[in-house]
Structures are given as C-alpha cells and as structure tokens.
Amino acid sequence: MRQHRTIPRLRLLGSLLLVLAAGVAGTGAAPDGAAAAPAVRPLGDIVPAPTSVRPSGSPYTLTARTAIRVDADSRAARRVGAYLASVLRPATGYPLPVVDDDEARGGIRLRLDARGRELGDEGYRMESGRQGVTLTARTPAGLFHGVQTLRQQLPAAVEHDTPRPGPWTVAGGTITDTPRYGYRGAMLDVSRHFFTVGQVKRYIDQMALYKINTLHLHLSDDQGWRIAVDSWPRLATYGGSTQVGGGQGGFYTKAQYREIVAYAASRHLEVVPEIDMPGHTNAALASYAELNCDGVAPPLYTGTEVGFSSLCVNKDVTYDFVDDVIRELAALTPGRYLHIGGDEAHSTSHEDYVAFMDRVQPVVAKYGKTVIGWHQLAGARPAPGALVQYWGLDRTGDAEKAGVARAAQNGTGLILSPADRLYLDMKYTKDTPLGLSWAGYVEVRRAYDWDPGAYLPGVPASAVRGVEAPLWTETVSSSAHIERMAFPRLLGAAELGWSPAAAHDWEAYRQRLAGQGPRLEAMGVDFHRSPQVPWRTE
Ligand code: NGO
C-alpha cells in the first residue's frame, strides 16, 4: 500500500521541486543574470527509483569542512565511509575525513542500526537537511546502497576525477528504500573474449552505482577456459590460450580471481562463477584428450558457433574432472552459488543430459554451494534449492515456458534474463556496430518495459528471485565495447531488480535515465545515446 501512495506523490513533488530548483538557480545568478548556479537535483531523481521519497526542508551543501561520521565501534561503517570519501574527494577537492561520530557535528553521518527491521538486508534511509545527511541501515550493504543514492543526488560532475567548482548540494527530505528482489545481477562472458582484472573491476564499480549486487562470471566455454585449476592445469594454460578471432586469450590465476572476488565484496557484490557443462566445453576437451569419448582432443576453437561440444557423459573420468573443478572453484567462492551452465547441450542426448545433471548437482552441494543452471536444467531434475536462469524470449514455445513454470511451482527459484529484453549483447537497432541480433533488436524501452513479477505464465511471484543482464562477448573485446552495450540498458535491469512494481513507468523512467547521461559522461562511459531518451546536459 505504501508504494501506491508514495509513488504518485514522488512524481508530483518531483515536478514541484523542479520548479523550486529553478528558483534556487535564480538566486545564484550573477548581477547581469548570466551565470546561473546549477539546479539542485530533485530528491528521488535517481536510478533505480527509490521505494519512498518525501522531499522537505532545506538542502544540504557539502563544504571543505564536511566530515564523514561513523559509529566509533563499527569497522564496517568505517569501510563504507572510506569508500564514500574516495568517491567524493577527487571532484570536490575536499578532505572529507572519516571520523568517529562524536568528533564532529552535522556533515554526513553513516549509522548502522540493527533495529531498523523495515530496512531489511539491503535497505537504507537517507535523511537530508540544512545540517547534513544521515544514512541509516541495518547492514553494511544497506549503507553502501544508501551511499550510491547520496552520490546520485549530487551533481553529475562529482564523478569527475579532477576538482570541479560545485556547489555540491543534496535536496532536503527523506528517502526510505528497499529492493524488490534479492538477486540483481549482471553477467560478463570472459570466455569468448578475455577481460583483465582491471577491466572487470571497472565494470564492478559501474554496477555498484546502480545497486546491482551480483556479478556472474561465465568462466568457460568452447573458446576459452579462464580460471586456473591446480589439478587440471592445462585447462587454463592451454584451454585459455586463445579466444574468438584467435587472439591470445588469458586466464585468471587463483590470486587474481580472489582479487576480483574481494573487490566485488568491497562493493557489496557476490560473485557467481560459471563453468558451463556438459556442452560449451571445447576448451576443456581440447586440453585433455581423456575427456573425449573417442580419446582424441579436438583443436582449440576460435569461431562463434554453439552446441557442437560435449563432455563424455558415460566416462568416469568426466566426474573426476567435474569434482576437482567444482571443489577448487567452490574453495575460491565465498558466495552461495555455483553456476553449472547446462544450456545448448545439443550434442548430448536428453537421457544423457538428465543423467549428467543428476550426478553433477550433488557435487555442487557436497562442496557447500547452491546450483544455478540455465533454464534447460528445468527439463532435467533441478536439485532442491536450485535456481534456473531463464533466457528464452517472447517467441519461445509454450511447452518450454510451461516446463520452466512447472519447475517454479515445484520450488525451483527463477532468475529472469529474457534474451529479447536483458541480453546486453543484442544490438539496439540494425545500425548498432557491435552485438548479435538472433533475439531481435533491443532498444532501451524494450529492455525496461516489462514486469519480471508477471513475465512467465504460471510462475508464482515468489519463485522469481530477481533479474540478470548477461553480456556475451562474441563481438565485445574492450571496456569501451562493454560500456557501449551495457549502458544505458544495464540501468533498466537494475531498476527492474530494485524498484517496486508500482514505480514502473516508462515515461518517468526515461526522464530519470536522461539525468544519468551527464553522470556516465563524467565517468568516461561512452554509452548508447538512444533517441528514446531526452538526454540532459549539466
Ligand atoms: C546464448 C548462448 C550463448 C551465446 C549467447 C549469445 C545462452 C544461455 N547460451 O545464451 O552461448 O553466447 O546466446 O547471445
């Protein structure tokens, strides 16, 4: 109910504030009226849309004396404070010391308060007024998401890495905000093209700004194996030695992989590693002849066909291999999930596929992890607690959709990644230079304008655990490419995952999205300037 009341109010007050903000701009004008100060961004004019927004009172303006105050005994709050300072210091040029709560007054206060039940595991409240801004959350993740809101309420110029003039003003009022779904993911395919630790970190930072909390890494496929496995070393050293188009590929050492996981954790993202099987395994089959039914290793593969490779389902060594790989990967994974792929096993019979999944899923459980599989797993016997990731499209047959719905009715959780909505590798239009188009063209509106809660017929709403935007990289080979395809569509996925269904509104969304243009620019992100969005300048 609360959502139904607050959202229309948000819009109304939003427009009111735009008018007010114009007034504020007027007061900053030079005598000749030439140089207007920048307007204050209306409270709630952010992505994803918050649950509840109540503008009131005066704005807060950061100064060179602003401190970031944290509870004296909370290292977790201090870490979030240090992160906030590192985000705000370069553009403001202010020192922004992180201090114990009682050492300063006013300014920015970060409070962890275990009693705020209504804020859940990831929610926060932001209260701002003349004296300062207070963020309250039950968990460090909630505080961190609150920090992203505070950041987006500041002018876009705050994203620059060199000093800008300001002023750095946050509108007054209260935002109370909790996510719709606990799983809000983005996937990066590091197999078709390899991406360095630095490139992955850059993408993680961009995800965090929009409250995405899961990074799914597609670590193996026909074209490359990207994670070191001590018990089967050639997987990485040989299987990782090329990529689509024949480039040199690469792989993560265990230390590098841990670095990615730790960096993601510092941004409150959980990493979900995927080893795709039994199909999409040419890199592994090329590395070890014994994994092939005929005992002959195929050559490495650098094309973009799918569905031609399969592990040998009837050989025992296959399960030694799977056990070793899952054991070593689980040991690198503090997160709950291990993704075992299972898509497009066109070279495996249905019977073999089911038998394979019956043997492999318990191995994931044995090493303490929960299975995620692409939705073809629904056609086998998903293990108790398993999640399936739906990647079908509008034209997917009813029988396939019904199979997924049946699994959901039987307790299997769903992550929604419809290819004709959330695949970030689909072209925006026929003129998009990068990307594929097998699922059609996916412009910004199409990516955003659907409801995950009512998407698949017959699926109980409680089965939907969230959404994920996959970026397959057959045509994507640099950070600039990633950003061209992910932005701005990733923001739509983030909003579908976070914001209440009652806030879903294309008109309102495209206005807020327009305000993210200058922010992405300031971050050096060269995004797709969709004509569907009235991009702003600041
Ligand atoms: C499919 C296929 C991938 C491709 C991708 C390209 C899934 C789950 N399997 O999605 O191998 O890279 O399409 O869009």
PDB file of C-alpha atoms in Angstrom, residues 252-438:
ATOM      1  CA  TYR A 252      42.882 -15.680 -14.002  1.00  0.00           C
ATOM      2  CA  THR A 253      45.363 -17.170 -11.567  1.00  0.00           C
ATOM      3  CA  LYS A 254      43.759 -18.090  -8.278  1.00  0.00           C
ATOM      4  CA  ALA A 255      45.257 -14.978  -6.697  1.00  0.00           C
ATOM      5  CA  GLN A 256      43.800 -12.800  -9.452  1.00  0.00           C
ATOM      6  CA  TYR A 257      40.427 -14.451  -9.146  1.00  0.00           C
ATOM      7  CA  ARG A 258      40.454 -13.883  -5.368  1.00  0.00           C
ATOM      8  CA  GLU A 259      41.274 -10.257  -6.082  1.00  0.00           C
ATOM      9  CA  ILE A 260      38.145  -9.942  -8.240  1.00  0.00           C
ATOM     10  CA  VAL A 261      36.013 -11.625  -5.584  1.00  0.00           C
ATOM     11  CA  ALA A 262      37.413  -9.369  -2.844  1.00  0.00           C
ATOM     12  CA  TYR A 263      36.936  -6.254  -4.946  1.00  0.00           C
ATOM     13  CA  ALA A 264      33.358  -7.237  -5.712  1.00  0.00           C
ATOM     14  CA  ALA A 265      32.776  -7.847  -1.982  1.00  0.00           C
ATOM     15  CA  SER A 266      34.109  -4.363  -1.211  1.00  0.00           C
ATOM     16  CA  ARG A 267      31.302  -3.103  -3.486  1.00  0.00           C
ATOM     17  CA  HIS A 268      28.798  -5.492  -1.868  1.00  0.00           C
ATOM     18  CA  LEU A 269      28.548  -7.723  -4.909  1.00  0.00           C
ATOM     19  CA  GLU A 270      28.572 -11.513  -4.712  1.00  0.00           C
ATOM     20  CA  VAL A 271      30.425 -13.319  -7.494  1.00  0.00           C
ATOM     21  CA  VAL A 272      28.699 -16.312  -9.138  1.00  0.00           C
ATOM     22  CA  PRO A 273      31.272 -18.357 -11.085  1.00  0.00           C
ATOM     23  CA  GLU A 274      30.024 -20.423 -14.013  1.00  0.00           C
ATOM     24  CA  ILE A 275      31.598 -23.498 -15.520  1.00  0.00           C
ATOM     25  CA  ASP A 276      29.356 -24.371 -18.442  1.00  0.00           C
ATOM     26  CA  MET A 277      28.686 -28.107 -18.960  1.00  0.00           C
ATOM     27  CA  PRO A 278      28.158 -30.622 -20.475  1.00  0.00           C
ATOM     28  CA  GLY A 279      28.090 -28.514 -23.694  1.00  0.00           C
ATOM     29  CA  HIS A 280      30.175 -25.404 -24.395  1.00  0.00           C
ATOM     30  CA  THR A 281      33.243 -27.393 -23.357  1.00  0.00           C
ATOM     31  CA  ASN A 282      35.567 -27.424 -26.358  1.00  0.00           C
ATOM     32  CA  ALA A 283      38.348 -25.609 -24.470  1.00  0.00           C
ATOM     33  CA  ALA A 284      38.375 -28.366 -21.823  1.00  0.00           C
ATOM     34  CA  LEU A 285      38.075 -31.161 -24.419  1.00  0.00           C
ATOM     35  CA  ALA A 286      41.000 -29.673 -26.351  1.00  0.00           C
ATOM     36  CA  SER A 287      43.122 -29.537 -23.191  1.00  0.00           C
ATOM     37  CA  TYR A 288      42.633 -33.185 -22.098  1.00  0.00           C
ATOM     38  CA  ALA A 289      42.161 -35.971 -24.643  1.00  0.00           C
ATOM     39  CA  GLU A 290      40.778 -38.349 -21.990  1.00  0.00           C
ATOM     40  CA  LEU A 291      37.689 -36.164 -21.527  1.00  0.00           C
ATOM     41  CA  ASN A 292      36.582 -37.049 -25.067  1.00  0.00           C
ATOM     42  CA  CYS A 293      34.524 -40.190 -25.745  1.00  0.00           C
ATOM     43  CA  ASP A 294      36.914 -41.141 -28.565  1.00  0.00           C
ATOM     44  CA  GLY A 295      40.011 -40.173 -26.578  1.00  0.00           C
ATOM     45  CA  VAL A 296      41.065 -37.634 -29.221  1.00  0.00           C
ATOM     46  CA  ALA A 297      41.459 -33.968 -28.302  1.00  0.00           C
ATOM     47  CA  PRO A 298      39.867 -31.547 -30.802  1.00  0.00           C
ATOM     48  CA  PRO A 299      41.739 -28.400 -31.794  1.00  0.00           C
ATOM     49  CA  LEU A 300      41.173 -25.130 -29.943  1.00  0.00           C
ATOM     50  CA  TYR A 301      38.196 -23.199 -31.296  1.00  0.00           C
ATOM     51  CA  THR A 302      38.031 -19.511 -32.153  1.00  0.00           C
ATOM     52  CA  GLY A 303      34.728 -19.244 -34.050  1.00  0.00           C
ATOM     53  CA  THR A 304      31.275 -18.397 -32.726  1.00  0.00           C
ATOM     54  CA  GLU A 305      29.152 -21.488 -33.408  1.00  0.00           C
ATOM     55  CA  VAL A 306      27.402 -23.071 -30.424  1.00  0.00           C
ATOM     56  CA  GLY A 307      26.145 -26.548 -29.492  1.00  0.00           C
ATOM     57  CA  PHE A 308      28.867 -28.757 -31.018  1.00  0.00           C
ATOM     58  CA  SER A 309      30.829 -29.879 -27.940  1.00  0.00           C
ATOM     59  CA  SER A 310      30.014 -32.188 -25.037  1.00  0.00           C
ATOM     60  CA  LEU A 311      31.786 -33.770 -22.107  1.00  0.00           C
ATOM     61  CA  CYS A 312      31.690 -37.577 -22.320  1.00  0.00           C
ATOM     62  CA  VAL A 313      28.723 -38.356 -20.092  1.00  0.00           C
ATOM     63  CA  ASN A 314      29.458 -42.086 -19.800  1.00  0.00           C
ATOM     64  CA  LYS A 315      33.102 -41.927 -18.729  1.00  0.00           C
ATOM     65  CA  ASP A 316      34.057 -41.960 -15.054  1.00  0.00           C
ATOM     66  CA  VAL A 317      36.936 -39.571 -15.638  1.00  0.00           C
ATOM     67  CA  THR A 318      34.367 -36.924 -16.558  1.00  0.00           C
ATOM     68  CA  TYR A 319      33.090 -36.973 -12.995  1.00  0.00           C
ATOM     69  CA  ASP A 320      36.590 -36.903 -11.503  1.00  0.00           C
ATOM     70  CA  PHE A 321      37.158 -33.832 -13.612  1.00  0.00           C
ATOM     71  CA  VAL A 322      33.876 -32.219 -12.563  1.00  0.00           C
ATOM     72  CA  ASP A 323      34.524 -32.982  -8.884  1.00  0.00           C
ATOM     73  CA  ASP A 324      38.023 -31.460  -8.994  1.00  0.00           C
ATOM     74  CA  VAL A 325      36.912 -28.350 -10.834  1.00  0.00           C
ATOM     75  CA  ILE A 326      33.910 -27.734  -8.578  1.00  0.00           C
ATOM     76  CA  ARG A 327      35.955 -28.391  -5.437  1.00  0.00           C
ATOM     77  CA  GLU A 328      38.646 -25.904  -6.421  1.00  0.00           C
ATOM     78  CA  LEU A 329      36.164 -23.305  -7.607  1.00  0.00           C
ATOM     79  CA  ALA A 330      33.986 -23.650  -4.506  1.00  0.00           C
ATOM     80  CA  ALA A 331      37.093 -23.040  -2.403  1.00  0.00           C
ATOM     81  CA  LEU A 332      37.573 -19.718  -4.222  1.00  0.00           C
ATOM     82  CA  THR A 333      33.931 -18.756  -3.731  1.00  0.00           C
ATOM     83  CA  PRO A 334      32.619 -17.174  -0.551  1.00  0.00           C
ATOM     84  CA  GLY A 335      29.279 -16.684  -2.334  1.00  0.00           C
ATOM     85  CA  ARG A 336      26.346 -19.072  -2.139  1.00  0.00           C
ATOM     86  CA  TYR A 337      26.083 -20.141  -5.766  1.00  0.00           C
ATOM     87  CA  LEU A 338      27.915 -22.115  -8.391  1.00  0.00           C
ATOM     88  CA  HIS A 339      26.545 -21.924 -11.935  1.00  0.00           C
ATOM     89  CA  ILE A 340      26.893 -25.129 -13.960  1.00  0.00           C
ATOM     90  CA  GLY A 341      25.574 -23.823 -17.280  1.00  0.00           C
ATOM     91  CA  GLY A 342      23.611 -26.607 -18.954  1.00  0.00           C
ATOM     92  CA  ASP A 343      22.476 -24.565 -21.978  1.00  0.00           C
ATOM     93  CA  GLU A 344      22.528 -25.715 -25.598  1.00  0.00           C
ATOM     94  CA  ALA A 345      23.760 -29.240 -24.911  1.00  0.00           C
ATOM     95  CA  HIS A 346      22.778 -30.123 -28.484  1.00  0.00           C
ATOM     96  CA  SER A 347      25.434 -32.825 -28.749  1.00  0.00           C
ATOM     97  CA  THR A 348      24.169 -34.651 -25.657  1.00  0.00           C
ATOM     98  CA  SER A 349      21.017 -36.799 -25.748  1.00  0.00           C
ATOM     99  CA  HIS A 350      18.227 -35.805 -23.373  1.00  0.00           C
ATOM    100  CA  GLU A 351      18.711 -39.010 -21.408  1.00  0.00           C
ATOM    101  CA  ASP A 352      22.439 -38.356 -21.042  1.00  0.00           C
ATOM    102  CA  TYR A 353      21.772 -34.751 -20.108  1.00  0.00           C
ATOM    103  CA  VAL A 354      19.455 -35.765 -17.272  1.00  0.00           C
ATOM    104  CA  ALA A 355      21.896 -38.438 -16.070  1.00  0.00           C
ATOM    105  CA  PHE A 356      24.765 -35.936 -16.153  1.00  0.00           C
ATOM    106  CA  MET A 357      22.846 -33.332 -14.159  1.00  0.00           C
ATOM    107  CA  ASP A 358      21.778 -35.982 -11.631  1.00  0.00           C
ATOM    108  CA  ARG A 359      25.460 -36.715 -10.969  1.00  0.00           C
ATOM    109  CA  VAL A 360      26.807 -33.183 -11.097  1.00  0.00           C
ATOM    110  CA  GLN A 361      24.305 -31.294  -8.944  1.00  0.00           C
ATOM    111  CA  PRO A 362      25.109 -33.311  -5.778  1.00  0.00           C
ATOM    112  CA  VAL A 363      28.792 -32.443  -6.276  1.00  0.00           C
ATOM    113  CA  VAL A 364      27.916 -28.746  -6.030  1.00  0.00           C
ATOM    114  CA  ALA A 365      26.002 -29.462  -2.819  1.00  0.00           C
ATOM    115  CA  LYS A 366      28.873 -31.582  -1.473  1.00  0.00           C
ATOM    116  CA  TYR A 367      31.137 -28.528  -1.676  1.00  0.00           C
ATOM    117  CA  GLY A 368      28.606 -26.353   0.107  1.00  0.00           C
ATOM    118  CA  LYS A 369      27.166 -24.439  -2.835  1.00  0.00           C
ATOM    119  CA  THR A 370      23.754 -24.000  -4.410  1.00  0.00           C
ATOM    120  CA  VAL A 371      23.249 -24.834  -8.083  1.00  0.00           C
ATOM    121  CA  ILE A 372      22.283 -22.289 -10.691  1.00  0.00           C
ATOM    122  CA  GLY A 373      21.761 -23.506 -14.252  1.00  0.00           C
ATOM    123  CA  TRP A 374      20.420 -22.046 -17.464  1.00  0.00           C
ATOM    124  CA  HIS A 375      16.721 -22.885 -17.743  1.00  0.00           C
ATOM    125  CA  GLN A 376      17.301 -26.083 -19.748  1.00  0.00           C
ATOM    126  CA  LEU A 377      18.051 -27.559 -16.317  1.00  0.00           C
ATOM    127  CA  ALA A 378      14.302 -27.314 -15.658  1.00  0.00           C
ATOM    128  CA  GLY A 379      13.913 -30.095 -18.254  1.00  0.00           C
ATOM    129  CA  ALA A 380      16.067 -32.402 -16.077  1.00  0.00           C
ATOM    130  CA  ARG A 381      15.646 -32.702 -12.294  1.00  0.00           C
ATOM    131  CA  PRO A 382      16.751 -29.450 -10.624  1.00  0.00           C
ATOM    132  CA  ALA A 383      18.209 -30.169  -7.172  1.00  0.00           C
ATOM    133  CA  PRO A 384      16.311 -28.900  -4.125  1.00  0.00           C
ATOM    134  CA  GLY A 385      17.067 -25.204  -3.718  1.00  0.00           C
ATOM    135  CA  ALA A 386      18.471 -24.827  -7.242  1.00  0.00           C
ATOM    136  CA  LEU A 387      17.793 -21.707  -9.289  1.00  0.00           C
ATOM    137  CA  VAL A 388      17.303 -21.691 -13.043  1.00  0.00           C
ATOM    138  CA  GLN A 389      18.106 -18.732 -15.219  1.00  0.00           C
ATOM    139  CA  TYR A 390      15.508 -18.146 -17.921  1.00  0.00           C
ATOM    140  CA  TRP A 391      16.979 -16.870 -21.186  1.00  0.00           C
ATOM    141  CA  GLY A 392      14.071 -17.526 -23.566  1.00  0.00           C
ATOM    142  CA  LEU A 393      12.170 -14.891 -25.478  1.00  0.00           C
ATOM    143  CA  ASP A 394       8.653 -13.920 -26.441  1.00  0.00           C
ATOM    144  CA  ARG A 395       8.650 -16.453 -29.279  1.00  0.00           C
ATOM    145  CA  THR A 396       9.918 -19.326 -27.096  1.00  0.00           C
ATOM    146  CA  GLY A 397       7.444 -22.197 -27.364  1.00  0.00           C
ATOM    147  CA  ASP A 398       4.692 -22.644 -24.801  1.00  0.00           C
ATOM    148  CA  ALA A 399       5.895 -26.135 -23.893  1.00  0.00           C
ATOM    149  CA  GLU A 400       9.333 -24.841 -22.907  1.00  0.00           C
ATOM    150  CA  LYS A 401       7.846 -21.973 -20.905  1.00  0.00           C
ATOM    151  CA  ALA A 402       5.433 -24.388 -19.206  1.00  0.00           C
ATOM    152  CA  GLY A 403       8.342 -26.639 -18.239  1.00  0.00           C
ATOM    153  CA  VAL A 404      10.034 -23.725 -16.504  1.00  0.00           C
ATOM    154  CA  ALA A 405       6.747 -22.754 -14.823  1.00  0.00           C
ATOM    155  CA  ARG A 406       6.304 -26.317 -13.561  1.00  0.00           C
ATOM    156  CA  ALA A 407       9.777 -26.297 -12.022  1.00  0.00           C
ATOM    157  CA  ALA A 408       8.951 -22.955 -10.387  1.00  0.00           C
ATOM    158  CA  GLN A 409       5.714 -24.385  -8.972  1.00  0.00           C
ATOM    159  CA  ASN A 410       7.769 -27.238  -7.530  1.00  0.00           C
ATOM    160  CA  GLY A 411      10.068 -24.860  -5.670  1.00  0.00           C
ATOM    161  CA  THR A 412      12.848 -24.059  -8.155  1.00  0.00           C
ATOM    162  CA  GLY A 413      13.745 -20.364  -7.994  1.00  0.00           C
ATOM    163  CA  LEU A 414      13.955 -18.258 -11.160  1.00  0.00           C
ATOM    164  CA  ILE A 415      16.335 -15.617 -12.343  1.00  0.00           C
ATOM    165  CA  LEU A 416      14.977 -13.814 -15.364  1.00  0.00           C
ATOM    166  CA  SER A 417      17.262 -12.917 -18.250  1.00  0.00           C
ATOM    167  CA  PRO A 418      14.929 -12.927 -21.272  1.00  0.00           C
ATOM    168  CA  ALA A 419      17.235 -12.646 -24.277  1.00  0.00           C
ATOM    169  CA  ASP A 420      14.959 -10.202 -26.118  1.00  0.00           C
ATOM    170  CA  ARG A 421      14.904  -7.927 -23.047  1.00  0.00           C
ATOM    171  CA  LEU A 422      18.053  -8.266 -20.974  1.00  0.00           C
ATOM    172  CA  TYR A 423      20.771  -9.671 -23.251  1.00  0.00           C
ATOM    173  CA  LEU A 424      23.195  -6.777 -23.402  1.00  0.00           C
ATOM    174  CA  ASP A 425      24.888  -8.311 -26.444  1.00  0.00           C
ATOM    175  CA  MET A 426      21.807  -7.781 -28.637  1.00  0.00           C
ATOM    176  CA  LYS A 427      22.089  -4.833 -31.000  1.00  0.00           C
ATOM    177  CA  TYR A 428      19.981  -1.792 -30.075  1.00  0.00           C
ATOM    178  CA  THR A 429      18.975  -1.329 -33.718  1.00  0.00           C
ATOM    179  CA  LYS A 430      20.099  -2.652 -37.068  1.00  0.00           C
ATOM    180  CA  ASP A 431      22.735   0.099 -37.131  1.00  0.00           C
ATOM    181  CA  THR A 432      24.485  -0.893 -33.899  1.00  0.00           C
ATOM    182  CA  PRO A 433      28.031  -1.852 -34.956  1.00  0.00           C
ATOM    183  CA  LEU A 434      28.625  -4.395 -32.148  1.00  0.00           C
ATOM    184  CA  GLY A 435      26.456  -7.237 -30.980  1.00  0.00           C
ATOM    185  CA  LEU A 436      24.246 -10.027 -32.262  1.00  0.00           C
ATOM    186  CA  SER A 437      20.598  -9.985 -33.306  1.00  0.00           C
ATOM    187  CA  TRP A 438      19.328 -13.559 -33.016  1.00  0.00           C
TER     188      TRP A 438
END
